[in-house]
Amino acid sequence: MNARCALAFFWLACFCHGTLSCPALCKCYSRRAEVVCNEVPLTEYPSEGLPKNTTMLTIQFTNITNISEQHLRATPLLKGLHLYNNHLQHLSSKLLRGVPHLNTLDLTGNKLTDLPADVFSHAPLHTLVLKNNLIENADAEWLPDNSSITWLDLSGNRLRKFRNALFLKLPHLENLDLSDNSLEGISANALDPLTKLERLNLQDNKLHTLDASLLQSTRNLTYLFLSRNKLSAIPPHLFQQLSQLRVLSLDDNQLSHIPPSLLDPLNSLDDEGLDLSANPWLCDGKMKYLWRWLQKNKTKLFLPEYIVCAGPQSLSGRSVMSLTESELNLQS
């Protein structure tokens, strides 16, 4: 057999074994072992024709409504599965049994509501993204004990409360995003199991209060987002353990005062790392601590010109930074 015939035989053999095949309407990148099906009129999962050596699969902006364990068995080496903006409504409890290497699962922008027990228990997931679905309850039964997940995104759902049992199964979690839900409160010890947590996003919820001990075990926290809630008061020692915090957003709440010493533990804040804007600050004698802290830490402030007095009337609209001691009656 000459070299040309040998080469032709090799390519034919590869095609017959599926390594060079590719589903209709999708693009396959053999060097990266990646398949992308993007903005195409797919109505069924394209398992037929998927190269068995695929490690990364993206299916986005299609009309697919269903995905099963059998579908995923077509790609047993899969490590990353991205199913953005399709029409998935249900998942099987055994969905991931055929992908024992899967570490990233992104289901952003589907129509998922109630998920079955053990749905994420059959693969060593590190990243789980359920953003922008219709989920009302985050259930501990989704996960195995001692889950390997380090990144969990449940933002943009319909969560009103959180069950502490879920966090007990997430001892390795580093990033938790619960933003853009309808959370009205988080119980005092809910975050205690999350000792490795570095990033917590609670913005765009309906939080009125935070328990004083909520962050006592999250000493590795470096980013904390509390913007656009309904917070009217902050417990005096809430940030006491957060010596590594670099970014803190408290903008767009209902804060008129903060307690003395609240910000003192935050020695690691980045320049422009603190956002206190768009709150109804009451610029009276109780502003003493915050005003003096702001004067000493000007570089730490993001948009300081929007830290503005809502009252009294004589100071309404003034930047807190621009006030003098006499205007605040702080001479003593």
PDB file of C-alpha atoms in Angstrom, residues 12-304:
ATOM      1  CA  LEU A  12     -11.708   6.884   6.165  1.00  0.00           C
ATOM      2  CA  ALA A  13     -11.127   4.818   9.302  1.00  0.00           C
ATOM      3  CA  CYS A  14     -11.210   7.926  11.477  1.00  0.00           C
ATOM      4  CA  PHE A  15     -14.454   9.059   9.904  1.00  0.00           C
ATOM      5  CA  CYS A  16     -16.080   5.645  10.387  1.00  0.00           C
ATOM      6  CA  HIS A  17     -15.124   5.642  14.058  1.00  0.00           C
ATOM      7  CA  GLY A  18     -16.648   9.070  14.545  1.00  0.00           C
ATOM      8  CA  THR A  19     -13.508  11.053  15.389  1.00  0.00           C
ATOM      9  CA  LEU A  20     -13.933  13.310  12.369  1.00  0.00           C
ATOM     10  CA  SER A  21     -17.712  13.318  12.268  1.00  0.00           C
ATOM     11  CA  CYS A  22     -19.735  16.348  13.266  1.00  0.00           C
ATOM     12  CA  PRO A  23     -23.481  16.855  13.805  1.00  0.00           C
ATOM     13  CA  ALA A  24     -25.379  18.845  11.215  1.00  0.00           C
ATOM     14  CA  LEU A  25     -25.640  22.568  12.084  1.00  0.00           C
ATOM     15  CA  CYS A  26     -22.681  22.337  14.473  1.00  0.00           C
ATOM     16  CA  LYS A  27     -18.987  23.132  14.200  1.00  0.00           C
ATOM     17  CA  CYS A  28     -16.309  20.756  15.413  1.00  0.00           C
ATOM     18  CA  TYR A  29     -12.773  21.766  16.361  1.00  0.00           C
ATOM     19  CA  SER A  30     -10.742  18.566  16.455  1.00  0.00           C
ATOM     20  CA  ARG A  31      -7.570  20.037  17.954  1.00  0.00           C
ATOM     21  CA  ARG A  32      -9.514  21.312  20.964  1.00  0.00           C
ATOM     22  CA  ALA A  33     -11.918  18.354  21.021  1.00  0.00           C
ATOM     23  CA  GLU A  34     -14.676  20.967  21.065  1.00  0.00           C
ATOM     24  CA  VAL A  35     -18.134  21.127  19.464  1.00  0.00           C
ATOM     25  CA  VAL A  36     -20.243  24.305  19.159  1.00  0.00           C
ATOM     26  CA  CYS A  37     -23.878  24.463  18.054  1.00  0.00           C
ATOM     27  CA  ASN A  38     -24.744  28.157  18.120  1.00  0.00           C
ATOM     28  CA  GLU A  39     -27.983  29.886  17.064  1.00  0.00           C
ATOM     29  CA  VAL A  40     -29.206  27.024  14.906  1.00  0.00           C
ATOM     30  CA  PRO A  41     -32.706  25.512  14.498  1.00  0.00           C
ATOM     31  CA  LEU A  42     -31.978  22.414  16.559  1.00  0.00           C
ATOM     32  CA  THR A  43     -34.979  20.872  18.305  1.00  0.00           C
ATOM     33  CA  GLU A  44     -33.249  17.723  19.555  1.00  0.00           C
ATOM     34  CA  TYR A  45     -29.933  17.114  21.273  1.00  0.00           C
ATOM     35  CA  PRO A  46     -27.359  16.369  18.512  1.00  0.00           C
ATOM     36  CA  SER A  47     -25.898  13.189  20.006  1.00  0.00           C
ATOM     37  CA  GLU A  48     -25.709  11.475  16.624  1.00  0.00           C
ATOM     38  CA  GLY A  49     -22.448  12.411  14.984  1.00  0.00           C
ATOM     39  CA  LEU A  50     -20.766  13.873  18.059  1.00  0.00           C
ATOM     40  CA  PRO A  51     -17.080  12.846  18.166  1.00  0.00           C
ATOM     41  CA  LYS A  52     -16.596  10.501  21.105  1.00  0.00           C
ATOM     42  CA  ASN A  53     -13.416  12.346  22.120  1.00  0.00           C
ATOM     43  CA  THR A  54     -15.309  15.615  22.661  1.00  0.00           C
ATOM     44  CA  THR A  55     -14.307  17.291  25.917  1.00  0.00           C
ATOM     45  CA  MET A  56     -16.071  20.651  25.467  1.00  0.00           C
ATOM     46  CA  LEU A  57     -19.617  21.012  24.121  1.00  0.00           C
ATOM     47  CA  THR A  58     -21.575  24.249  23.715  1.00  0.00           C
ATOM     48  CA  ILE A  59     -25.202  24.268  22.576  1.00  0.00           C
ATOM     49  CA  GLN A  60     -26.763  27.715  22.769  1.00  0.00           C
ATOM     50  CA  PHE A  61     -29.760  29.626  21.422  1.00  0.00           C
ATOM     51  CA  THR A  62     -31.556  26.561  20.068  1.00  0.00           C
ATOM     52  CA  ASN A  63     -35.040  25.102  20.531  1.00  0.00           C
ATOM     53  CA  ILE A  64     -33.908  21.995  22.408  1.00  0.00           C
ATOM     54  CA  THR A  65     -36.337  21.138  25.217  1.00  0.00           C
ATOM     55  CA  ASN A  66     -34.924  17.855  26.474  1.00  0.00           C
ATOM     56  CA  ILE A  67     -31.604  16.313  27.431  1.00  0.00           C
ATOM     57  CA  SER A  68     -31.127  12.804  28.786  1.00  0.00           C
ATOM     58  CA  GLU A  69     -28.500  10.522  30.257  1.00  0.00           C
ATOM     59  CA  GLN A  70     -28.450   8.603  26.974  1.00  0.00           C
ATOM     60  CA  HIS A  71     -27.678  11.769  25.035  1.00  0.00           C
ATOM     61  CA  LEU A  72     -24.631  12.522  27.167  1.00  0.00           C
ATOM     62  CA  ARG A  73     -23.311   8.960  26.911  1.00  0.00           C
ATOM     63  CA  ALA A  74     -22.329   9.840  23.339  1.00  0.00           C
ATOM     64  CA  THR A  75     -19.445  11.916  24.766  1.00  0.00           C
ATOM     65  CA  PRO A  76     -17.991   9.984  27.736  1.00  0.00           C
ATOM     66  CA  LEU A  77     -14.871  12.196  27.933  1.00  0.00           C
ATOM     67  CA  LEU A  78     -16.853  15.423  28.311  1.00  0.00           C
ATOM     68  CA  LYS A  79     -15.421  17.938  30.802  1.00  0.00           C
ATOM     69  CA  GLY A  80     -17.393  21.073  29.985  1.00  0.00           C
ATOM     70  CA  LEU A  81     -21.067  21.294  28.969  1.00  0.00           C
ATOM     71  CA  HIS A  82     -22.559  24.712  28.199  1.00  0.00           C
ATOM     72  CA  LEU A  83     -26.278  24.791  27.429  1.00  0.00           C
ATOM     73  CA  TYR A  84     -27.048  28.522  27.319  1.00  0.00           C
ATOM     74  CA  ASN A  85     -30.432  29.934  26.375  1.00  0.00           C
ATOM     75  CA  ASN A  86     -32.220  26.864  25.129  1.00  0.00           C
ATOM     76  CA  HIS A  87     -35.691  25.699  26.229  1.00  0.00           C
ATOM     77  CA  LEU A  88     -34.837  23.021  28.776  1.00  0.00           C
ATOM     78  CA  GLN A  89     -37.591  22.528  31.342  1.00  0.00           C
ATOM     79  CA  HIS A  90     -36.675  19.290  33.122  1.00  0.00           C
ATOM     80  CA  LEU A  91     -33.556  17.309  33.988  1.00  0.00           C
ATOM     81  CA  SER A  92     -33.272  13.622  34.834  1.00  0.00           C
ATOM     82  CA  SER A  93     -31.913  12.569  38.228  1.00  0.00           C
ATOM     83  CA  LYS A  94     -29.473  10.286  36.371  1.00  0.00           C
ATOM     84  CA  LEU A  95     -28.480  12.907  33.789  1.00  0.00           C
ATOM     85  CA  LEU A  96     -24.739  12.966  34.493  1.00  0.00           C
ATOM     86  CA  ARG A  97     -24.048   9.257  34.978  1.00  0.00           C
ATOM     87  CA  GLY A  98     -22.514   8.917  31.512  1.00  0.00           C
ATOM     88  CA  VAL A  99     -20.043  11.796  31.884  1.00  0.00           C
ATOM     89  CA  PRO A 100     -17.743  10.852  34.804  1.00  0.00           C
ATOM     90  CA  HIS A 101     -15.198  13.571  33.934  1.00  0.00           C
ATOM     91  CA  LEU A 102     -17.616  16.507  33.732  1.00  0.00           C
ATOM     92  CA  ASN A 103     -16.401  19.425  35.869  1.00  0.00           C
ATOM     93  CA  THR A 104     -18.311  22.375  34.357  1.00  0.00           C
ATOM     94  CA  LEU A 105     -22.067  22.512  33.737  1.00  0.00           C
ATOM     95  CA  ASP A 106     -23.694  25.762  32.634  1.00  0.00           C
ATOM     96  CA  LEU A 107     -27.479  25.828  32.208  1.00  0.00           C
ATOM     97  CA  THR A 108     -27.926  29.599  31.981  1.00  0.00           C
ATOM     98  CA  GLY A 109     -31.126  30.961  30.482  1.00  0.00           C
ATOM     99  CA  ASN A 110     -33.375  27.924  30.299  1.00  0.00           C
ATOM    100  CA  LYS A 111     -36.809  27.268  31.857  1.00  0.00           C
ATOM    101  CA  LEU A 112     -35.848  25.003  34.717  1.00  0.00           C
ATOM    102  CA  THR A 113     -38.091  25.016  37.790  1.00  0.00           C
ATOM    103  CA  ASP A 114     -38.027  21.981  40.093  1.00  0.00           C
ATOM    104  CA  LEU A 115     -34.975  19.759  39.800  1.00  0.00           C
ATOM    105  CA  PRO A 116     -34.903  16.128  40.984  1.00  0.00           C
ATOM    106  CA  ALA A 117     -32.814  14.697  43.818  1.00  0.00           C
ATOM    107  CA  ASP A 118     -29.278  13.605  42.857  1.00  0.00           C
ATOM    108  CA  VAL A 119     -29.404  15.512  39.574  1.00  0.00           C
ATOM    109  CA  PHE A 120     -25.819  16.790  40.085  1.00  0.00           C
ATOM    110  CA  SER A 121     -24.521  13.825  42.083  1.00  0.00           C
ATOM    111  CA  HIS A 122     -22.969  11.683  39.362  1.00  0.00           C
ATOM    112  CA  ALA A 123     -20.121  13.869  38.103  1.00  0.00           C
ATOM    113  CA  PRO A 124     -17.198  15.667  39.822  1.00  0.00           C
ATOM    114  CA  LEU A 125     -18.555  19.155  39.179  1.00  0.00           C
ATOM    115  CA  HIS A 126     -16.442  22.169  40.110  1.00  0.00           C
ATOM    116  CA  THR A 127     -18.610  24.792  38.405  1.00  0.00           C
ATOM    117  CA  LEU A 128     -22.412  24.758  38.369  1.00  0.00           C
ATOM    118  CA  VAL A 129     -24.285  27.639  36.762  1.00  0.00           C
ATOM    119  CA  LEU A 130     -28.096  27.766  36.943  1.00  0.00           C
ATOM    120  CA  LYS A 131     -28.411  31.458  36.197  1.00  0.00           C
ATOM    121  CA  ASN A 132     -31.617  32.975  34.764  1.00  0.00           C
ATOM    122  CA  ASN A 133     -33.992  30.069  35.193  1.00  0.00           C
ATOM    123  CA  LEU A 134     -37.289  29.771  37.120  1.00  0.00           C
ATOM    124  CA  ILE A 135     -36.024  27.998  40.236  1.00  0.00           C
ATOM    125  CA  GLU A 136     -37.880  28.778  43.471  1.00  0.00           C
ATOM    126  CA  ASN A 137     -36.118  26.361  45.843  1.00  0.00           C
ATOM    127  CA  ALA A 138     -32.457  25.376  45.985  1.00  0.00           C
ATOM    128  CA  ASP A 139     -32.451  21.845  47.352  1.00  0.00           C
ATOM    129  CA  ALA A 140     -29.616  20.083  49.166  1.00  0.00           C
ATOM    130  CA  GLU A 141     -30.797  16.801  47.633  1.00  0.00           C
ATOM    131  CA  TRP A 142     -29.469  17.927  44.263  1.00  0.00           C
ATOM    132  CA  LEU A 143     -25.918  17.346  45.469  1.00  0.00           C
ATOM    133  CA  PRO A 144     -23.798  14.574  46.975  1.00  0.00           C
ATOM    134  CA  ASP A 145     -22.265  14.967  50.418  1.00  0.00           C
ATOM    135  CA  ASN A 146     -18.937  16.773  50.302  1.00  0.00           C
ATOM    136  CA  SER A 147     -19.575  18.130  46.814  1.00  0.00           C
ATOM    137  CA  SER A 148     -16.490  19.286  44.884  1.00  0.00           C
ATOM    138  CA  ILE A 149     -18.264  22.409  43.596  1.00  0.00           C
ATOM    139  CA  THR A 150     -16.235  25.609  44.031  1.00  0.00           C
ATOM    140  CA  TRP A 151     -18.426  27.928  41.912  1.00  0.00           C
ATOM    141  CA  LEU A 152     -22.232  28.033  42.261  1.00  0.00           C
ATOM    142  CA  ASP A 153     -24.335  30.584  40.386  1.00  0.00           C
ATOM    143  CA  LEU A 154     -28.072  30.707  41.147  1.00  0.00           C
ATOM    144  CA  SER A 155     -28.558  34.326  40.144  1.00  0.00           C
ATOM    145  CA  GLY A 156     -31.633  35.499  38.255  1.00  0.00           C
ATOM    146  CA  ASN A 157     -34.051  32.931  39.653  1.00  0.00           C
ATOM    147  CA  ARG A 158     -37.061  33.136  41.977  1.00  0.00           C
ATOM    148  CA  LEU A 159     -35.502  32.244  45.308  1.00  0.00           C
ATOM    149  CA  ARG A 160     -37.263  33.760  48.317  1.00  0.00           C
ATOM    150  CA  LYS A 161     -35.421  31.892  51.058  1.00  0.00           C
ATOM    151  CA  PHE A 162     -32.455  29.603  51.411  1.00  0.00           C
ATOM    152  CA  ARG A 163     -32.198  26.266  53.163  1.00  0.00           C
ATOM    153  CA  ASN A 164     -29.051  25.892  55.227  1.00  0.00           C
ATOM    154  CA  ALA A 165     -28.757  22.202  54.342  1.00  0.00           C
ATOM    155  CA  LEU A 166     -27.522  23.045  50.848  1.00  0.00           C
ATOM    156  CA  PHE A 167     -24.424  24.821  52.164  1.00  0.00           C
ATOM    157  CA  LEU A 168     -23.565  21.850  54.371  1.00  0.00           C
ATOM    158  CA  LYS A 169     -22.831  19.941  51.169  1.00  0.00           C
ATOM    159  CA  LEU A 170     -20.564  22.657  49.747  1.00  0.00           C
ATOM    160  CA  PRO A 171     -17.434  22.727  51.943  1.00  0.00           C
ATOM    161  CA  HIS A 172     -15.191  23.668  48.992  1.00  0.00           C
ATOM    162  CA  LEU A 173     -17.294  26.565  47.689  1.00  0.00           C
ATOM    163  CA  GLU A 174     -15.316  29.701  46.775  1.00  0.00           C
ATOM    164  CA  ASN A 175     -17.858  31.678  44.745  1.00  0.00           C
ATOM    165  CA  LEU A 176     -21.570  31.982  45.541  1.00  0.00           C
ATOM    166  CA  ASP A 177     -23.856  34.136  43.406  1.00  0.00           C
ATOM    167  CA  LEU A 178     -27.433  34.594  44.659  1.00  0.00           C
ATOM    168  CA  SER A 179     -27.992  37.972  43.050  1.00  0.00           C
ATOM    169  CA  ASP A 180     -31.185  39.034  41.294  1.00  0.00           C
ATOM    170  CA  ASN A 181     -33.557  36.855  43.296  1.00  0.00           C
ATOM    171  CA  SER A 182     -36.235  37.701  45.869  1.00  0.00           C
ATOM    172  CA  LEU A 183     -34.366  36.781  49.039  1.00  0.00           C
ATOM    173  CA  GLU A 184     -35.808  38.535  52.072  1.00  0.00           C
ATOM    174  CA  GLY A 185     -33.430  37.104  54.647  1.00  0.00           C
ATOM    175  CA  ILE A 186     -30.623  34.649  55.352  1.00  0.00           C
ATOM    176  CA  SER A 187     -30.512  32.826  58.662  1.00  0.00           C
ATOM    177  CA  ALA A 188     -27.752  33.568  61.152  1.00  0.00           C
ATOM    178  CA  ASN A 189     -25.573  30.466  60.663  1.00  0.00           C
ATOM    179  CA  ALA A 190     -26.385  29.707  57.032  1.00  0.00           C
ATOM    180  CA  LEU A 191     -22.889  30.494  55.736  1.00  0.00           C
ATOM    181  CA  ASP A 192     -20.931  28.821  58.548  1.00  0.00           C
ATOM    182  CA  PRO A 193     -19.960  25.751  56.441  1.00  0.00           C
ATOM    183  CA  LEU A 194     -18.510  27.977  53.696  1.00  0.00           C
ATOM    184  CA  THR A 195     -15.120  28.602  55.253  1.00  0.00           C
ATOM    185  CA  LYS A 196     -13.405  28.791  51.841  1.00  0.00           C
ATOM    186  CA  LEU A 197     -15.808  31.338  50.394  1.00  0.00           C
ATOM    187  CA  GLU A 198     -14.035  34.208  48.617  1.00  0.00           C
ATOM    188  CA  ARG A 199     -16.827  35.884  46.680  1.00  0.00           C
ATOM    189  CA  LEU A 200     -20.437  36.414  47.800  1.00  0.00           C
ATOM    190  CA  ASN A 201     -22.982  38.212  45.643  1.00  0.00           C
ATOM    191  CA  LEU A 202     -26.322  39.082  47.254  1.00  0.00           C
ATOM    192  CA  GLN A 203     -27.150  42.202  45.281  1.00  0.00           C
ATOM    193  CA  ASP A 204     -30.568  42.835  43.739  1.00  0.00           C
ATOM    194  CA  ASN A 205     -32.590  41.033  46.395  1.00  0.00           C
ATOM    195  CA  LYS A 206     -35.030  42.183  49.081  1.00  0.00           C
ATOM    196  CA  LEU A 207     -32.855  41.885  52.164  1.00  0.00           C
ATOM    197  CA  HIS A 208     -34.012  44.139  54.997  1.00  0.00           C
ATOM    198  CA  THR A 209     -31.568  42.965  57.668  1.00  0.00           C
ATOM    199  CA  LEU A 210     -28.440  40.859  58.079  1.00  0.00           C
ATOM    200  CA  ASP A 211     -27.734  38.860  61.206  1.00  0.00           C
ATOM    201  CA  ALA A 212     -24.682  40.031  63.146  1.00  0.00           C
ATOM    202  CA  SER A 213     -23.057  36.576  62.943  1.00  0.00           C
ATOM    203  CA  LEU A 214     -23.782  35.921  59.255  1.00  0.00           C
ATOM    204  CA  LEU A 215     -20.155  36.389  58.100  1.00  0.00           C
ATOM    205  CA  GLN A 216     -18.323  35.092  61.164  1.00  0.00           C
ATOM    206  CA  SER A 217     -16.961  31.993  59.387  1.00  0.00           C
ATOM    207  CA  THR A 218     -16.223  33.525  55.961  1.00  0.00           C
ATOM    208  CA  ARG A 219     -12.814  34.921  56.839  1.00  0.00           C
ATOM    209  CA  ASN A 220     -11.461  34.388  53.319  1.00  0.00           C
ATOM    210  CA  LEU A 221     -14.073  36.656  51.773  1.00  0.00           C
ATOM    211  CA  THR A 222     -12.525  39.161  49.343  1.00  0.00           C
ATOM    212  CA  TYR A 223     -15.616  40.366  47.433  1.00  0.00           C
ATOM    213  CA  LEU A 224     -18.994  41.124  49.031  1.00  0.00           C
ATOM    214  CA  PHE A 225     -21.850  42.592  46.982  1.00  0.00           C
ATOM    215  CA  LEU A 226     -24.937  43.868  48.829  1.00  0.00           C
ATOM    216  CA  SER A 227     -26.110  46.526  46.372  1.00  0.00           C
ATOM    217  CA  ARG A 228     -29.757  47.234  45.638  1.00  0.00           C
ATOM    218  CA  ASN A 229     -31.371  45.648  48.659  1.00  0.00           C
ATOM    219  CA  LYS A 230     -33.517  47.231  51.370  1.00  0.00           C
ATOM    220  CA  LEU A 231     -30.945  47.392  54.148  1.00  0.00           C
ATOM    221  CA  SER A 232     -31.650  50.198  56.600  1.00  0.00           C
ATOM    222  CA  ALA A 233     -29.151  49.145  59.270  1.00  0.00           C
ATOM    223  CA  ILE A 234     -25.909  47.169  59.496  1.00  0.00           C
ATOM    224  CA  PRO A 235     -24.945  45.236  62.669  1.00  0.00           C
ATOM    225  CA  PRO A 236     -21.903  46.873  64.339  1.00  0.00           C
ATOM    226  CA  HIS A 237     -19.634  43.820  64.093  1.00  0.00           C
ATOM    227  CA  LEU A 238     -20.830  42.349  60.797  1.00  0.00           C
ATOM    228  CA  PHE A 239     -17.438  42.835  59.066  1.00  0.00           C
ATOM    229  CA  GLN A 240     -15.263  42.047  62.079  1.00  0.00           C
ATOM    230  CA  GLN A 241     -13.722  38.892  60.547  1.00  0.00           C
ATOM    231  CA  LEU A 242     -13.288  40.249  57.029  1.00  0.00           C
ATOM    232  CA  SER A 243      -9.687  41.432  57.169  1.00  0.00           C
ATOM    233  CA  GLN A 244      -9.083  40.251  53.581  1.00  0.00           C
ATOM    234  CA  LEU A 245     -12.061  42.019  52.011  1.00  0.00           C
ATOM    235  CA  ARG A 246     -11.073  43.983  48.910  1.00  0.00           C
ATOM    236  CA  VAL A 247     -14.440  45.076  47.504  1.00  0.00           C
ATOM    237  CA  LEU A 248     -17.651  45.942  49.376  1.00  0.00           C
ATOM    238  CA  SER A 249     -20.765  47.340  47.705  1.00  0.00           C
ATOM    239  CA  LEU A 250     -23.551  48.770  49.860  1.00  0.00           C
ATOM    240  CA  ASP A 251     -24.950  51.194  47.312  1.00  0.00           C
ATOM    241  CA  ASP A 252     -28.666  51.634  46.626  1.00  0.00           C
ATOM    242  CA  ASN A 253     -29.932  50.566  50.032  1.00  0.00           C
ATOM    243  CA  GLN A 254     -31.805  52.474  52.740  1.00  0.00           C
ATOM    244  CA  LEU A 255     -28.879  53.383  54.983  1.00  0.00           C
ATOM    245  CA  SER A 256     -29.070  56.655  56.870  1.00  0.00           C
ATOM    246  CA  HIS A 257     -26.281  55.855  59.382  1.00  0.00           C
ATOM    247  CA  ILE A 258     -23.718  53.165  60.057  1.00  0.00           C
ATOM    248  CA  PRO A 259     -22.515  52.187  63.539  1.00  0.00           C
ATOM    249  CA  PRO A 260     -19.131  53.358  64.883  1.00  0.00           C
ATOM    250  CA  SER A 261     -16.199  51.025  64.098  1.00  0.00           C
ATOM    251  CA  LEU A 262     -18.127  49.137  61.374  1.00  0.00           C
ATOM    252  CA  LEU A 263     -15.501  49.756  58.668  1.00  0.00           C
ATOM    253  CA  ASP A 264     -12.392  49.584  60.867  1.00  0.00           C
ATOM    254  CA  PRO A 265     -11.586  45.893  60.164  1.00  0.00           C
ATOM    255  CA  LEU A 266     -11.527  46.509  56.397  1.00  0.00           C
ATOM    256  CA  ASN A 267      -7.854  47.353  56.024  1.00  0.00           C
ATOM    257  CA  SER A 268      -7.499  45.442  52.748  1.00  0.00           C
ATOM    258  CA  LEU A 269     -10.047  47.397  50.716  1.00  0.00           C
ATOM    259  CA  ASP A 270      -8.864  48.208  47.202  1.00  0.00           C
ATOM    260  CA  ASP A 271      -8.711  51.751  45.956  1.00  0.00           C
ATOM    261  CA  GLU A 272     -12.295  52.545  44.922  1.00  0.00           C
ATOM    262  CA  GLY A 273     -13.277  49.268  46.593  1.00  0.00           C
ATOM    263  CA  LEU A 274     -16.090  50.653  48.769  1.00  0.00           C
ATOM    264  CA  ASP A 275     -19.396  51.836  47.292  1.00  0.00           C
ATOM    265  CA  LEU A 276     -21.763  53.668  49.659  1.00  0.00           C
ATOM    266  CA  SER A 277     -23.538  55.735  47.031  1.00  0.00           C
ATOM    267  CA  ALA A 278     -27.280  56.188  46.531  1.00  0.00           C
ATOM    268  CA  ASN A 279     -28.263  55.792  50.186  1.00  0.00           C
ATOM    269  CA  PRO A 280     -30.435  58.331  52.103  1.00  0.00           C
ATOM    270  CA  TRP A 281     -27.657  59.489  54.462  1.00  0.00           C
ATOM    271  CA  LEU A 282     -28.812  61.631  57.381  1.00  0.00           C
ATOM    272  CA  CYS A 283     -26.082  64.180  57.980  1.00  0.00           C
ATOM    273  CA  ASP A 284     -26.494  64.876  61.690  1.00  0.00           C
ATOM    274  CA  GLY A 285     -24.374  64.180  64.754  1.00  0.00           C
ATOM    275  CA  LYS A 286     -24.614  60.417  64.213  1.00  0.00           C
ATOM    276  CA  MET A 287     -22.651  60.875  60.990  1.00  0.00           C
ATOM    277  CA  LYS A 288     -19.498  61.548  63.025  1.00  0.00           C
ATOM    278  CA  TYR A 289     -17.867  58.127  62.579  1.00  0.00           C
ATOM    279  CA  LEU A 290     -18.580  57.739  58.875  1.00  0.00           C
ATOM    280  CA  TRP A 291     -17.581  61.321  58.034  1.00  0.00           C
ATOM    281  CA  ARG A 292     -14.204  60.944  59.748  1.00  0.00           C
ATOM    282  CA  TRP A 293     -13.613  57.527  58.193  1.00  0.00           C
ATOM    283  CA  LEU A 294     -14.339  58.948  54.742  1.00  0.00           C
ATOM    284  CA  GLN A 295     -11.895  61.814  55.258  1.00  0.00           C
ATOM    285  CA  LYS A 296      -9.112  59.369  56.146  1.00  0.00           C
ATOM    286  CA  ASN A 297      -9.881  56.846  53.401  1.00  0.00           C
ATOM    287  CA  LYS A 298     -10.737  58.938  50.360  1.00  0.00           C
ATOM    288  CA  THR A 299      -8.916  56.649  47.939  1.00  0.00           C
ATOM    289  CA  LYS A 300     -11.024  53.661  49.051  1.00  0.00           C
ATOM    290  CA  LEU A 301     -14.273  55.236  47.843  1.00  0.00           C
ATOM    291  CA  PHE A 302     -16.060  54.516  44.583  1.00  0.00           C
ATOM    292  CA  LEU A 303     -18.121  57.489  43.346  1.00  0.00           C
ATOM    293  CA  PRO A 304     -17.676  59.583  46.523  1.00  0.00           C
TER     294      PRO A 304
END
